[in-house]
Coordinates of C-alpha atoms in Angstrom, one line a residue:
M1 CA -8.7 -27.6 -8.3
N2 CA -7.8 -24.5 -6.2
L3 CA -7.0 -26.0 -2.9
N4 CA -6.8 -23.1 0.4
I5 CA -4.9 -24.5 3.3
R6 CA -5.7 -22.0 6.1
P7 CA -5.6 -22.1 10.2
E8 CA -8.4 -24.1 11.8
T9 CA -10.7 -21.7 13.6
A10 CA -13.7 -22.5 16.2
A11 CA -16.1 -22.0 13.8
D12 CA -14.4 -25.1 11.6
H13 CA -14.8 -26.8 15.1
H14 CA -18.3 -29.0 14.1
G15 CA -17.4 -29.1 10.2
V16 CA -14.2 -30.8 10.9
D17 CA -15.3 -33.3 13.2
V18 CA -18.2 -34.2 11.1
L19 CA -15.2 -34.4 8.2
T20 CA -13.4 -36.6 10.5
R21 CA -16.0 -38.9 11.0
E22 CA -17.0 -39.6 7.3
A23 CA -13.4 -40.2 6.8
F24 CA -12.6 -42.9 9.7
W25 CA -16.3 -44.4 9.7
N26 CA -15.8 -48.4 9.6
L27 CA -12.2 -47.8 8.4
Y28 CA -10.2 -49.2 11.4
R29 CA -13.4 -50.3 13.4
P30 CA -16.8 -50.7 13.2
G31 CA -18.2 -47.0 13.8
C32 CA -14.8 -44.5 14.6
D33 CA -13.5 -42.8 17.9
E34 CA -11.6 -39.8 15.6
H35 CA -13.5 -37.1 15.3
Y36 CA -14.1 -37.4 19.4
T37 CA -10.0 -37.3 19.1
T38 CA -10.0 -34.6 17.5
H39 CA -12.6 -32.6 19.6
L40 CA -10.2 -33.4 22.6
I41 CA -7.5 -32.6 21.4
R42 CA -8.7 -29.1 21.0
Q43 CA -9.5 -28.5 24.7
H44 CA -5.9 -30.2 25.7
E45 CA -3.3 -28.2 26.9
D46 CA -0.5 -30.5 24.3
H47 CA -2.7 -28.9 21.6
L48 CA -0.6 -27.2 19.4
P49 CA -3.0 -24.9 17.4
E50 CA -0.5 -22.8 15.7
L51 CA 0.2 -26.3 12.8
S52 CA -3.5 -27.4 13.1
F53 CA -5.0 -26.5 9.4
V54 CA -8.0 -27.6 7.1
A55 CA -7.7 -27.8 3.6
E56 CA -10.7 -26.3 1.7
V57 CA -12.0 -26.1 -2.4
D58 CA -14.6 -23.3 -2.9
G59 CA -15.1 -22.9 0.5
Q60 CA -15.8 -26.4 1.4
I61 CA -13.2 -28.0 3.9
V62 CA -12.2 -31.1 2.7
G63 CA -9.3 -31.7 4.5
S64 CA -7.8 -31.4 8.0
I65 CA -4.5 -31.7 10.1
V66 CA -4.4 -31.4 14.0
Y67 CA -1.5 -31.7 15.8
T68 CA 0.1 -31.6 19.7
R69 CA 3.3 -32.1 21.3
S70 CA 5.0 -35.6 21.9
W71 CA 8.2 -36.3 23.5
V72 CA 11.7 -38.5 22.9
V73 CA 14.2 -39.5 25.5
N74 CA 17.5 -40.6 24.7
E75 CA 19.0 -43.3 26.9
Q76 CA 20.6 -40.4 29.3
G77 CA 16.8 -39.1 30.5
D78 CA 17.1 -35.9 28.4
R79 CA 13.5 -35.4 27.2
V80 CA 13.2 -33.3 23.6
Q81 CA 10.0 -32.0 22.9
T82 CA 8.8 -33.1 19.2
V83 CA 5.3 -33.3 17.5
T84 CA 2.8 -35.5 16.2
F85 CA 0.0 -35.1 13.9
G86 CA -3.3 -36.9 13.7
P87 CA -6.0 -37.1 12.6
L88 CA -5.6 -36.3 9.3
C89 CA -8.3 -36.5 7.7
V90 CA -9.0 -36.1 3.4
H91 CA -13.4 -36.5 2.7
P92 CA -13.2 -39.5 0.8
A93 CA -15.0 -38.0 -2.2
W94 CA -11.5 -35.7 -2.1
Q95 CA -9.3 -39.0 -1.6
R96 CA -5.6 -39.0 -3.4
R97 CA -6.0 -35.8 -4.8
G98 CA -3.1 -34.8 -2.9
V99 CA -5.2 -32.7 -0.1
G100 CA -3.6 -34.6 2.7
T101 CA -0.2 -34.2 0.7
A102 CA -0.9 -30.6 0.6
L103 CA -1.3 -30.4 4.8
I104 CA 1.7 -32.3 5.4
G105 CA 4.0 -30.8 3.3
H106 CA 2.6 -26.8 4.8
T107 CA 2.5 -28.3 8.0
R108 CA 5.8 -30.2 8.3
A109 CA 7.9 -26.7 6.9
L110 CA 6.4 -24.7 9.6
A111 CA 7.0 -27.2 12.3
A112 CA 10.6 -27.0 10.9
Q113 CA 10.7 -23.1 11.0
Q114 CA 9.3 -23.5 14.5
G115 CA 12.5 -25.5 15.3
Y116 CA 11.3 -28.8 16.3
P117 CA 13.9 -31.4 15.8
A118 CA 11.2 -34.3 13.6
I119 CA 7.8 -35.4 13.5
L120 CA 6.9 -38.8 15.2
I121 CA 3.1 -40.5 14.3
L122 CA 1.7 -43.9 14.6
G123 CA 0.9 -44.0 11.4
D124 CA 0.7 -46.7 7.7
P125 CA 3.6 -46.7 6.4
H126 CA 2.4 -46.7 2.9
N127 CA 0.5 -43.2 3.7
Y128 CA 3.6 -41.8 4.9
C129 CA 6.6 -43.3 3.7
R130 CA 6.5 -41.5 0.6
H131 CA 6.6 -38.1 2.5
G132 CA 10.2 -39.2 3.7
F133 CA 8.6 -40.6 6.8
K134 CA 11.5 -43.6 7.9
T135 CA 10.6 -46.6 10.4
G136 CA 11.4 -45.4 14.4
R137 CA 13.9 -48.6 14.5
D138 CA 16.2 -47.2 11.4
L139 CA 16.5 -44.1 13.8
N140 CA 16.5 -46.0 17.0
V141 CA 13.5 -44.8 18.3
C142 CA 10.8 -47.0 20.3
T143 CA 7.9 -46.7 22.0
A144 CA 7.6 -46.6 26.0
D145 CA 7.7 -50.6 26.3
G146 CA 10.6 -50.9 23.9
R147 CA 9.4 -52.1 20.8
Y148 CA 9.1 -50.8 17.2
P149 CA 6.0 -51.1 15.9
L150 CA 5.9 -50.9 12.2
G151 CA 3.4 -48.4 12.3
L152 CA 6.0 -45.7 14.4
L153 CA 7.4 -43.3 12.1
V154 CA 9.9 -40.6 12.4
L155 CA 10.3 -37.6 10.1
E156 CA 13.9 -35.7 11.1
L157 CA 13.6 -32.4 10.4
R158 CA 16.6 -31.3 11.4
P159 CA 18.6 -33.7 9.8
G160 CA 20.9 -36.3 11.8
F161 CA 19.1 -35.4 14.8
F162 CA 18.8 -38.6 16.2
A163 CA 22.0 -39.8 15.3
S164 CA 23.4 -38.0 18.1
H165 CA 22.3 -40.9 20.6
P166 CA 22.1 -44.3 20.3
H167 CA 19.1 -44.7 21.6
W168 CA 15.3 -43.0 21.8
T169 CA 11.6 -43.7 23.4
F170 CA 8.9 -42.1 21.8
H171 CA 6.1 -40.4 24.0
T172 CA 2.9 -39.2 23.1
S173 CA 0.2 -36.8 25.2
P174 CA -2.1 -38.6 27.4
V175 CA -5.1 -36.6 25.0
F176 CA -5.2 -39.9 23.0
E177 CA -5.7 -42.1 26.4
F178 CA -9.7 -41.8 26.5
D179 CA -12.7 -43.7 27.6
P180 CA -14.6 -45.5 25.2
A181 CA -17.8 -45.1 26.2
A182 CA -16.9 -41.2 26.2
A183 CA -16.3 -41.4 22.9
E184 CA -19.6 -43.5 22.2
A185 CA -21.6 -40.4 24.0
Y186 CA -20.1 -37.8 21.9
D187 CA -20.5 -39.5 18.9
A188 CA -24.3 -39.8 19.8
R189 CA -24.5 -36.1 18.8
F190 CA -24.2 -36.9 15.6
P191 CA -26.4 -38.5 12.6
P192 CA -26.4 -42.1 13.2
K193 CA -24.1 -44.2 11.0
E194 CA -24.0 -47.9 10.2
K195 CA -21.3 -49.7 11.2
K196 CA -20.1 -52.8 10.0
H197 CA -17.3 -54.7 9.2
Q198 CA -14.8 -54.4 5.9
W199 CA -12.0 -55.6 5.0
S200 CA -9.4 -52.9 6.2
Q201 CA -10.7 -52.9 9.4
D202 CA -8.5 -56.9 9.3
L203 CA -5.5 -55.1 7.9
F204 CA -5.3 -52.4 10.2
A205 CA -5.9 -55.3 12.9
M206 CA -2.4 -57.4 11.5
L207 CA -0.7 -53.7 10.9
V208 CA -0.8 -52.7 14.8
R209 CA 0.4 -56.2 15.8
S210 CA 3.7 -56.0 13.3
V211 CA 6.7 -55.1 14.6
V212 CA 10.4 -54.6 13.0
E213 CA 13.2 -56.3 14.0

């Protein structure tokens, strides 16, 4: 496989949205809204285009990763900018073939070069622990409500960064807060697809309600 990782361009936007929709459709809920999230991110001030890339094979885009600014705040109120990726997607026909790994590896190196201390995400540990992500609980990083969700995952780009303070709170960009009706209206621009229930939605419902103690 001749995989090429390159920055996303404006000409890629529609194709990436189609790809994202295909990758997430019915995965976590009937239908999906990740393609709308990607659309919103590109227009938001917290978007980091210098870290947003596509993966292509023979000129065909098969994967995408987008980044936004995020922040951690310690117990003294000091606010430090970090980065968060997502949606990260790979076309179903190309999953489990190293595309996602290549996108993460390429962009984490760039984020480290740019001086960010860490990447923090909300995701499935089964997909990300092998890339070096750890639970936020082990690094004393919680969400704004003081909880330690199973899906709060942290990758230190500056080893020992979180050990400098006993408590950190993670804050994401407000771009992820949107009206579900607006997402439905955006989805209506795409060809109809059947919304249905599948087992991965039940697993997701368990994961998002799980916390680490």
